[in-house]
XYZ file of C-alpha atoms in Angstrom:
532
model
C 138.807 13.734 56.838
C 142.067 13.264 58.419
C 143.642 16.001 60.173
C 146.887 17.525 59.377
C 148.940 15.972 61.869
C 148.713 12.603 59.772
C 152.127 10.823 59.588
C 154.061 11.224 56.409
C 155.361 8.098 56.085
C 152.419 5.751 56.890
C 152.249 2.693 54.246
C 148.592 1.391 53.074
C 147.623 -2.253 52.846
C 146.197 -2.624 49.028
C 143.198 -4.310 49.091
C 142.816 -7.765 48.392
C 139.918 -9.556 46.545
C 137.699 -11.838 48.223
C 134.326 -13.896 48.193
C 132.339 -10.781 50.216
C 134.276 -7.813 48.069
C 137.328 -6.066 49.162
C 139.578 -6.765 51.806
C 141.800 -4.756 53.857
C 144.896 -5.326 55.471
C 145.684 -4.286 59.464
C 147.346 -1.056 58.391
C 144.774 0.622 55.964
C 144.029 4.520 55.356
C 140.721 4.127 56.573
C 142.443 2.742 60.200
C 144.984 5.322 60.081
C 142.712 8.153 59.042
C 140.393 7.156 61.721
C 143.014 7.183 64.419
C 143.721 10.515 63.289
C 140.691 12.194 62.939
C 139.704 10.860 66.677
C 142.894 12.695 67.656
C 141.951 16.252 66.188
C 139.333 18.457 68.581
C 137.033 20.751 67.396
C 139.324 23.813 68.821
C 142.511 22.282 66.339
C 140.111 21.442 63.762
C 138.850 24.903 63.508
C 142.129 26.077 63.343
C 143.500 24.308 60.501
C 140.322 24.266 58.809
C 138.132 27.412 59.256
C 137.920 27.834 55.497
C 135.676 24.637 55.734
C 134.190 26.467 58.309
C 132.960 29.443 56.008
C 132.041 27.454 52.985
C 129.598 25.639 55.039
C 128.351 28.726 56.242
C 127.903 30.199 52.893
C 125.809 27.406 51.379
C 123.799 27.693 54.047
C 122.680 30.992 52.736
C 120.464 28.111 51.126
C 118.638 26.669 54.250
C 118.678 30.770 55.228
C 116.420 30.969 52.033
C 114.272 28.447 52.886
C 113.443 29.652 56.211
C 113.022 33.394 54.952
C 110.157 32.005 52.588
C 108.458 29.550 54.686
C 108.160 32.924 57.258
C 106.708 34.715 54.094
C 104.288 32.355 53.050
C 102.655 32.300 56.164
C 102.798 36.161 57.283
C 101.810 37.031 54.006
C 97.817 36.081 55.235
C 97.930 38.819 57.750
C 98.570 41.243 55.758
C 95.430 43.269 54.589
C 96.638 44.329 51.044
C 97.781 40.750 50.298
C 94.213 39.228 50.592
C 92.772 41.901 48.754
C 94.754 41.387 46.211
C 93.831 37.593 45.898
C 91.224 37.290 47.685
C 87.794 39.725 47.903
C 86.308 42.515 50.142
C 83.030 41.748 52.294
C 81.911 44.119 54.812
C 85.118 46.579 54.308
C 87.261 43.608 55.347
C 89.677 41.728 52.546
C 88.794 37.551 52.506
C 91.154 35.376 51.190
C 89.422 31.815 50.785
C 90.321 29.185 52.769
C 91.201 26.804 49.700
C 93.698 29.183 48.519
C 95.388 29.613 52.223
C 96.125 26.347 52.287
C 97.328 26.145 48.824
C 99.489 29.029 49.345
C 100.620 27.851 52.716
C 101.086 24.162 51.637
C 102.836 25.286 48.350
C 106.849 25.839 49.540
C 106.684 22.013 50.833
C 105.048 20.404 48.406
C 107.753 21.897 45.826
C 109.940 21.006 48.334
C 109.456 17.715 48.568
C 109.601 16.987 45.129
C 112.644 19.329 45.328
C 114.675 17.001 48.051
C 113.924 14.245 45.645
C 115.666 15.758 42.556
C 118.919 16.609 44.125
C 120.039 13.173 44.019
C 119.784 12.985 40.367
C 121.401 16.275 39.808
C 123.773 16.585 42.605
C 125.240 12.973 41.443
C 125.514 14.246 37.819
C 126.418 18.018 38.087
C 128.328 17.891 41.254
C 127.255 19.449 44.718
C 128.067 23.014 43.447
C 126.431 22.366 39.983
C 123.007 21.260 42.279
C 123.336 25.024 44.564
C 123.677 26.389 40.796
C 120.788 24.754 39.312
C 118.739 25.216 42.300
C 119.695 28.786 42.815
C 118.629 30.148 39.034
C 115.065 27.940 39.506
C 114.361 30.894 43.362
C 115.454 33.683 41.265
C 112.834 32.743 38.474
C 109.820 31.318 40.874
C 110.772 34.905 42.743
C 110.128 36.735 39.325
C 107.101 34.683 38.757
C 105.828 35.711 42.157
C 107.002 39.603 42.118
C 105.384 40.242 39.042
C 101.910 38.378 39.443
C 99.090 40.606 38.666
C 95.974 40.666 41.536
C 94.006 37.766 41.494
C 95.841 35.490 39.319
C 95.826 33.211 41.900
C 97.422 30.509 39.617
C 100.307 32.453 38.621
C 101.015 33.198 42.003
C 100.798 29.403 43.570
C 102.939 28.256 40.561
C 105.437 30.253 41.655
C 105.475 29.305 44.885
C 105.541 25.374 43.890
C 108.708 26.112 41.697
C 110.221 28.373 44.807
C 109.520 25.348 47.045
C 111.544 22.796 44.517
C 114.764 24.896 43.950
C 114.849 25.717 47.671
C 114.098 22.317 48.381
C 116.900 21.120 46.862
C 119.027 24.146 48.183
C 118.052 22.565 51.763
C 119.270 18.988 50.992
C 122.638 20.060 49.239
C 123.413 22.126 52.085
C 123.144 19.509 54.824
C 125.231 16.780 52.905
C 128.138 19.452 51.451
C 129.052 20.400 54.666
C 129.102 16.666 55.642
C 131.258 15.372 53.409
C 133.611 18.793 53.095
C 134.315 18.700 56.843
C 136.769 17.417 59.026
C 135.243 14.851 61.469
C 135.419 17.016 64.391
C 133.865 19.817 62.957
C 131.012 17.741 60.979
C 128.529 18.158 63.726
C 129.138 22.062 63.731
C 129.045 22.286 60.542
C 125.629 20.366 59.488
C 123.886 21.997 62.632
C 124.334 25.194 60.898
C 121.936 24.163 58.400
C 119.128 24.510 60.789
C 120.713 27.425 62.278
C 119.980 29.101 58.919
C 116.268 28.329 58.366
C 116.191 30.156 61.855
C 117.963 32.917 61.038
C 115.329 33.178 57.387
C 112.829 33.413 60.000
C 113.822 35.795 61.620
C 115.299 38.296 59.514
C 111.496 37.088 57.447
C 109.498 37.856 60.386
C 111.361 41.772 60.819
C 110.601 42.468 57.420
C 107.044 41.487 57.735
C 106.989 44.122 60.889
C 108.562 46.933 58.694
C 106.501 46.437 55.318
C 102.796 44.669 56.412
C 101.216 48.458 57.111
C 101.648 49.482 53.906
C 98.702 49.766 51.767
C 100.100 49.420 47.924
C 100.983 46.199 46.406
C 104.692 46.354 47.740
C 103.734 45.655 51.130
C 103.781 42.167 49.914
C 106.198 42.550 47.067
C 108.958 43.917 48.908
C 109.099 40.373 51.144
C 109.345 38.389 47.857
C 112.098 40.978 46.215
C 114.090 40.483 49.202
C 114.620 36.916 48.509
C 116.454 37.495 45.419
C 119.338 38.097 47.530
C 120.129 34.849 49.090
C 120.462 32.761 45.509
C 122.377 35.788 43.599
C 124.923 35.312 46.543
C 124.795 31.729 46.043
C 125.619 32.230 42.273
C 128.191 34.782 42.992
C 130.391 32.853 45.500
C 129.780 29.513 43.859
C 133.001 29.677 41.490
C 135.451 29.956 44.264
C 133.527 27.436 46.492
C 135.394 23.953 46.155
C 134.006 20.755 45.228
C 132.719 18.002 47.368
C 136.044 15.742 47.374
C 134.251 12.817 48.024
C 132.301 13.495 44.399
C 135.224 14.419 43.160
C 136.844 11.045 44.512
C 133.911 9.015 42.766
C 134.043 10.610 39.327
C 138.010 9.614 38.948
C 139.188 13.083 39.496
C 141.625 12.475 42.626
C 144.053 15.192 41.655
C 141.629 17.851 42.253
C 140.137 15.927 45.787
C 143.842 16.708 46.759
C 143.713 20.224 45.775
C 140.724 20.991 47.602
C 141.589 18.986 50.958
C 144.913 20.835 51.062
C 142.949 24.215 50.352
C 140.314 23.353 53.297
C 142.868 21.906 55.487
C 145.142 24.911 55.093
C 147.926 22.553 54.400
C 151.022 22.354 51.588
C 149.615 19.751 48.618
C 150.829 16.583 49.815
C 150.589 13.322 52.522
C 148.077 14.398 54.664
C 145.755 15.430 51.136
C 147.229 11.969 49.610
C 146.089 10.251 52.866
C 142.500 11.836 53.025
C 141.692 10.602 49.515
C 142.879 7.431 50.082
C 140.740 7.184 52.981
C 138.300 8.230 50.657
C 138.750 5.556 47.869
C 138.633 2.870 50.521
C 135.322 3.947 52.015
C 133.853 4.325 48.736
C 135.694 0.599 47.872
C 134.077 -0.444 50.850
C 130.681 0.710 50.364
C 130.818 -0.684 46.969
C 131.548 -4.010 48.241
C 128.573 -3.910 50.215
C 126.331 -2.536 46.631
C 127.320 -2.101 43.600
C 124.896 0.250 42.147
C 123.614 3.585 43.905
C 119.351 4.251 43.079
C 116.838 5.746 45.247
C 115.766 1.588 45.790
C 119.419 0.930 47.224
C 118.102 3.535 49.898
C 115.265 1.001 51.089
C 117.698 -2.601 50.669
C 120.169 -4.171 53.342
C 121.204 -1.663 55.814
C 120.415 0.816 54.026
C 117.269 0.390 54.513
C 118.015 1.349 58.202
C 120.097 4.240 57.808
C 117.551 5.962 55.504
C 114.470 5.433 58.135
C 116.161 6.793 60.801
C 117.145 9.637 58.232
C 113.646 10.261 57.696
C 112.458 9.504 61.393
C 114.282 12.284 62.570
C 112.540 14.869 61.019
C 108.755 12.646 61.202
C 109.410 13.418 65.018
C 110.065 17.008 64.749
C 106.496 17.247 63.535
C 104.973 14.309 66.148
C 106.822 16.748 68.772
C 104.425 19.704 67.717
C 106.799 22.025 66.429
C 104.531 23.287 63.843
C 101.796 23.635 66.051
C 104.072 25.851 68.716
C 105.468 27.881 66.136
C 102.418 28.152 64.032
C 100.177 29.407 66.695
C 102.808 31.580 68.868
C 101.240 34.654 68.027
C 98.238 32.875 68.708
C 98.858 32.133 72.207
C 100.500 35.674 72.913
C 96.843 37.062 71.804
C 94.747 35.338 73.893
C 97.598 36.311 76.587
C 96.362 39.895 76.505
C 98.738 41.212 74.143
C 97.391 43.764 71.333
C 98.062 42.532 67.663
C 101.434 44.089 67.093
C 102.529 43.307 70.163
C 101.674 39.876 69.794
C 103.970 40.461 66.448
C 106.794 41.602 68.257
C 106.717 38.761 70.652
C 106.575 36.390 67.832
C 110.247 37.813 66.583
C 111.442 37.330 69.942
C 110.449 33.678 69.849
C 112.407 33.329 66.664
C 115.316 35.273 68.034
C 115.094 32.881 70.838
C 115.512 30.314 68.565
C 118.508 31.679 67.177
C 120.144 31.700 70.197
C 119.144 28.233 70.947
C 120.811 27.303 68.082
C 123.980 28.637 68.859
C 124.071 27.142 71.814
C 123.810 24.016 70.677
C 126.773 24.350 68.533
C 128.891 24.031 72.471
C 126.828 21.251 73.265
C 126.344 18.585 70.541
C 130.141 17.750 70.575
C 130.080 17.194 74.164
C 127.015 15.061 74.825
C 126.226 13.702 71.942
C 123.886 13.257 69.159
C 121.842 10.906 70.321
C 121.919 12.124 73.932
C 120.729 15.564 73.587
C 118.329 14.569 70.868
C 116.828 11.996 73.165
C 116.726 14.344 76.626
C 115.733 17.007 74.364
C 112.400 15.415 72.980
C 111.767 14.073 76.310
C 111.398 17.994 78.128
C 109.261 19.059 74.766
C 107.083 16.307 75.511
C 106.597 17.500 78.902
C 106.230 21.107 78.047
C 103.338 19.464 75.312
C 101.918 17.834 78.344
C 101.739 21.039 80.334
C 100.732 22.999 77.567
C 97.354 20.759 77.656
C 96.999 20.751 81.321
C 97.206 24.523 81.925
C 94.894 24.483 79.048
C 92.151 23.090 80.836
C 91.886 26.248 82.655
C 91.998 28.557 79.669
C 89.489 30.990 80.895
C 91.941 31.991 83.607
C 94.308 35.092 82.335
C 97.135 33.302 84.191
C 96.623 29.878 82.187
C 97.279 32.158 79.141
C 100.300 33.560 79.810
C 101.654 30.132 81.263
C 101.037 28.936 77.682
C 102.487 31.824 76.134
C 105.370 31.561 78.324
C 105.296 27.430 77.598
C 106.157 28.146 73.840
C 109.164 30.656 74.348
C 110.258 27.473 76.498
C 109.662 24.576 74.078
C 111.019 26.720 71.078
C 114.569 27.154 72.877
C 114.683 23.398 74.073
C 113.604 22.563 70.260
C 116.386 24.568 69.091
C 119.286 23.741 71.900
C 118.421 19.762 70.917
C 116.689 17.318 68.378
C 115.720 20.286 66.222
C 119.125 21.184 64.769
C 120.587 17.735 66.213
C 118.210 16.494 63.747
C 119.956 17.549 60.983
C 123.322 16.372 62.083
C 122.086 13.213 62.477
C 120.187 12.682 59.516
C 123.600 14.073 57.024
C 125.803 11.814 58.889
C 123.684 8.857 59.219
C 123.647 8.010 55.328
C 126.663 5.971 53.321
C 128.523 8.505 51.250
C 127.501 6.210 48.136
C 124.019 7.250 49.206
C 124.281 10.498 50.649
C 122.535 12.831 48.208
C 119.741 10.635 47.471
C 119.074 9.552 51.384
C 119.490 13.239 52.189
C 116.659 14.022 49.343
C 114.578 11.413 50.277
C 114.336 12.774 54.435
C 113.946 16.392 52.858
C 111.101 15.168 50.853
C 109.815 13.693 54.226
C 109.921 16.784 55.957
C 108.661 18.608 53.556
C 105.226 15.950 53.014
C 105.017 16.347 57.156
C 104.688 20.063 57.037
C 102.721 20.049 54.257
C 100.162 17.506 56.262
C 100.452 19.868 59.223
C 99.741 23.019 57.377
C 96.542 21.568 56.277
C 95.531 19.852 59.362
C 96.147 22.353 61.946
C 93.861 25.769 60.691
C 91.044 22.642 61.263
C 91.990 21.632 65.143
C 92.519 25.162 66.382
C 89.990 27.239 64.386
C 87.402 28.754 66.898
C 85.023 27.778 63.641
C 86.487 24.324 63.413
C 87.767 22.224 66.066
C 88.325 24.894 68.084
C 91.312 22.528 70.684
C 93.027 25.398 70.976
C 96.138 24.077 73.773
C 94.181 20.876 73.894
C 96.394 19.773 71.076
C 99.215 19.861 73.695
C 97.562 16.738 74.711
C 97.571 15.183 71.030
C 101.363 16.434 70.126
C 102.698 15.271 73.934
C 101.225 12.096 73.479
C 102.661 12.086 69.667
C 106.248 12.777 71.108
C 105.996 10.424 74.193
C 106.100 7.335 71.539
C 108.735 9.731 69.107
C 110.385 9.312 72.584
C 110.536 5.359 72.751
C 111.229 5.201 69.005
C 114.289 7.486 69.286
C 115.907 5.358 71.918
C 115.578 2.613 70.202
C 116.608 3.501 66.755
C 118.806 6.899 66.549
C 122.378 5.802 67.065
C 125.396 7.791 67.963
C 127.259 9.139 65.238
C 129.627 11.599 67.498
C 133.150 10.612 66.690
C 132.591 7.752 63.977
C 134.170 8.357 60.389
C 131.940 7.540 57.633
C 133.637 4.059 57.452
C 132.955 3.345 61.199
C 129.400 4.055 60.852
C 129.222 1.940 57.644
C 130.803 -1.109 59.849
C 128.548 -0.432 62.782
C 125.327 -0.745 60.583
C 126.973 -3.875 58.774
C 127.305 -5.541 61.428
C 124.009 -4.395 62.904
C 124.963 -2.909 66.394
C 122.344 -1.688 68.460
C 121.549 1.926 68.162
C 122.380 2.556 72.104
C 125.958 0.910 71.701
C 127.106 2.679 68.709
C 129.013 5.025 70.770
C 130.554 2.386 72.875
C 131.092 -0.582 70.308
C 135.117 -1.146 69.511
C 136.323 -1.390 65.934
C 139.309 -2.896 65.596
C 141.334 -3.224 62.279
C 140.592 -6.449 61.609
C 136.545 -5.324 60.849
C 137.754 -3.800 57.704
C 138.528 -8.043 56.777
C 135.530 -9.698 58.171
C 133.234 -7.685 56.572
């Protein structure tokens, strides 16, 4: 987006025809819109724009969602009443087998992957608020399914978790490219970071509410977790009407009036040049994105450059699990056990990790504008790996008290460095990295991949750590470090820089196949815009 300091009377080039597609002239909106939106900083942008500012926060109620029923899913096994329920009792203590933990704990992804996959279909033909609608109405009924399951109908229960996982899925995915393609460029990386910034936030609010209701001994001890969730999509469905519509869908369903209309609303600016000037900047991306493909299908995601953009889409969130965040987070409690800490306190602890997390988050809100996507994302993988490392070297000694708390204290470390860096970097990165032709569909198709990589993990790990399995315990440090050390080489290699670069400039730099490391120092000049 341009900001509002745009000149009025700027003339556009119209473009011309030619043998590789369209054509621009030296003076173009997508030039002019560029040297504008380099201009605006994140202080001015939030100034002018803060109502983009609180739309993006409110579908991220979405990603909050998701992270409040991922916590759920997995506390839900420690609580006594729920695995009596659907599970048995042997020797005055309630079972619940291990097929069905993994099928409960595996469920939210795999309906999430297949989730992150729809939302290209449906976001393209309803719109981006039509997609939070649809997806919204499918948690409230998966919740219903899920409140009202009677003990041991297992079935009933896991299909309502599957159906959860897809609507929330999708929730996920919308949220991440909305608040890319509603925001000005120097609020973009705010903006999308705040989607992770709400899965930690589900956690944690997840995680108290787990502490309040898991001594109870009815039914509602479990109930009152999954009742709770009913909030976050009825909010959704409340505010939706006076959210506005993703201009650039607008833009690409012939409905340019109302892109104006909303960019003057977000922008806080009188209907006029600087709207007019935004949607022509656009048309011409969209123009020149066309010339590059003329059709937009989950296979345009895997051809040309695409191709490209799509795996690093993906990669991103492939190394969040190669970088052992599931493992960390997954066995905090764990860790804070074997530490000497009774069960509840253990409990406790593990809210403070996710309130660490929180913060983390937050903080990197001041940072990824000032060093960089690819910068903190890289440094940032690079000290997990370490702490991975450690983790497995300490762990050699695990018989020694002090060995336990240094891993104890290891994860409160790695879980603010994930958080401060690639883990909500990730997210910028993978929103802006896609074409805006593409964006729902590449956006679906790295939600699905996150989901499929949790949903691996979540059956793998119970088998490594087990004391009845595998029993590696911190050992897996070892594994995971080693994991992330090559996630390390792969990321400087491949994950470019998109601080700074409109979604044309990052459509030229991929055309013309600059190296991920120079992206942030390659020139454009206004003649690209005619070569290509």
């Amino acid at each position: 987006m341009a900001s509002k300091e745009s000149p009025e009377k700027a003339e556009f080039a119209e473009p011309m025809s030619s043998e590789k597609g369209t054509s621009y002239g030296s003076l173009t909106a997508l030039a002019q819109a560029a040297a504008t939106d380099h201009a605006l900083t994140p202080m001015q942008a939030m100034r002018t724009s803060w109502r983009t500012l609180l739309w993006s926060l409110f579908v991220c109620i979405g990603p909050l969602s998701w992270g409040f029923d991922a916590q759920v899913g997995s506390s839900l096994l420690s609580i006594p009443v729920f695995r009596q329920d659907f599970g048995y009792m042997e020797d005055n203590q309630a079972i619940l087998t291990a097929p069905w933990q993994s099928a409960f704990m595996s469920a939210n992804a795999i309906g999430g992957m297949f989730g992150g996959l729809a939302l290209g279909y449906v976001s393209d033909k309803l719109g981006r608020r039509g997609a939070v609608a649809v997806s919204s109405v499918i948690s409230i009924g998966a919740v219903l399914i899920q409140f009202f399951t009677p003990s041991h109908v297992n079935g009933m229960f896991l299909a309502g978790k599957l159906i959860n996982g897809f609507g929330l899925g999708m929730l996920v995915a919308c949220a991440s490219g909305y608040s890319a393609e509603v925001s000005p460029l120097a609020l973009r990386g705010v903006t999308t970071a705040t989607v992770n910034l709400g899965i930690s936030v589900g956690r944690l609010l997840s995680n108290c509410v787990i502490r309040s209701t898991g001594n109870r001994t009815d039914a509602y001890a479990y109930r009152i977790p999954l009742a709770l969730q009913w909030i976050f999509p009825v909010l959704l469905l409340v505010g939706l009407p006076f959210a506005p519509e993703s201009p650039w869908w607008l833009v690409r369903n012939m409905r340019k009036e109302d892109a104006e209309q909303v960019l003057a609303k977000l922008g806080g600016c009188p209907l006029g040049s600087d709207a007019k000037l935004q949607v022509q900047q656009i048309q011409e991306t969209i123009e020149l994105e066309d010339s590059y493909a003329a059709t937009a299908t989950y296979m345009d995601c895997f051809r040309g450059v695409n191709r490209t953009r799509t795996i690093v889409a993906m990669m991103v969130f492939v190394l969040h699990v190669c970088a052992g965040v599931n493992f960390v987070w997954g066995y905090s409690s764990y860790f804070f056990e074997l530490a000497g800490f009774a069960d509840r306190s253990a409990f406790n602890l593990s809210i403070g990790l996710t309130a660490v997390g929180v913060f983390g988050n937050l903080l990197a809100f001041y940072i990824l504008d000032r060093f960089g996507r690819r910068s903190i994302f890289n440094w940032g993988l690079m000290a997990c790996t370490v702490i991975l490392l450690l983790i497995g070297f300490v762990w050699l000694d695990n018989t020694n008290p002090t060995a336990k708390w240094a891993v104890a204290t290891l994860t409160i470390i790695y879980t603010f460095i994930f958080q401060t860096s690639f883990g909500p970097i990730g997210y910028v990165i993978f929103a802006e990295v896609s074409s805006a032709k593409l964006r729902s569909k590449t956006v679906g198709i790295a939600t699905w991949t996150d989901s499929l990589c949790s949903m691996v993990m979540n059956i793998v790990l119970p088998y490594l750590v087990n004391p009845d399995e595998a029993n590696l315990g911190g050992y897996l440090g070892f594994l995971f470090g080693g994991l992330a050390l090559a996630g390390t080489v792969w990321a400087w290699l491949f994950i470019p820089e998109t601080k700074n670069r409109t979604v044309a400039e990052l459509d030229l730099l991929f055309e013309k196949k600059v190296p991920a490391k120079d992206f942030a120092t390659h020139k454009l000049h206004d003649t690209d815009y005619c070569e290509l």
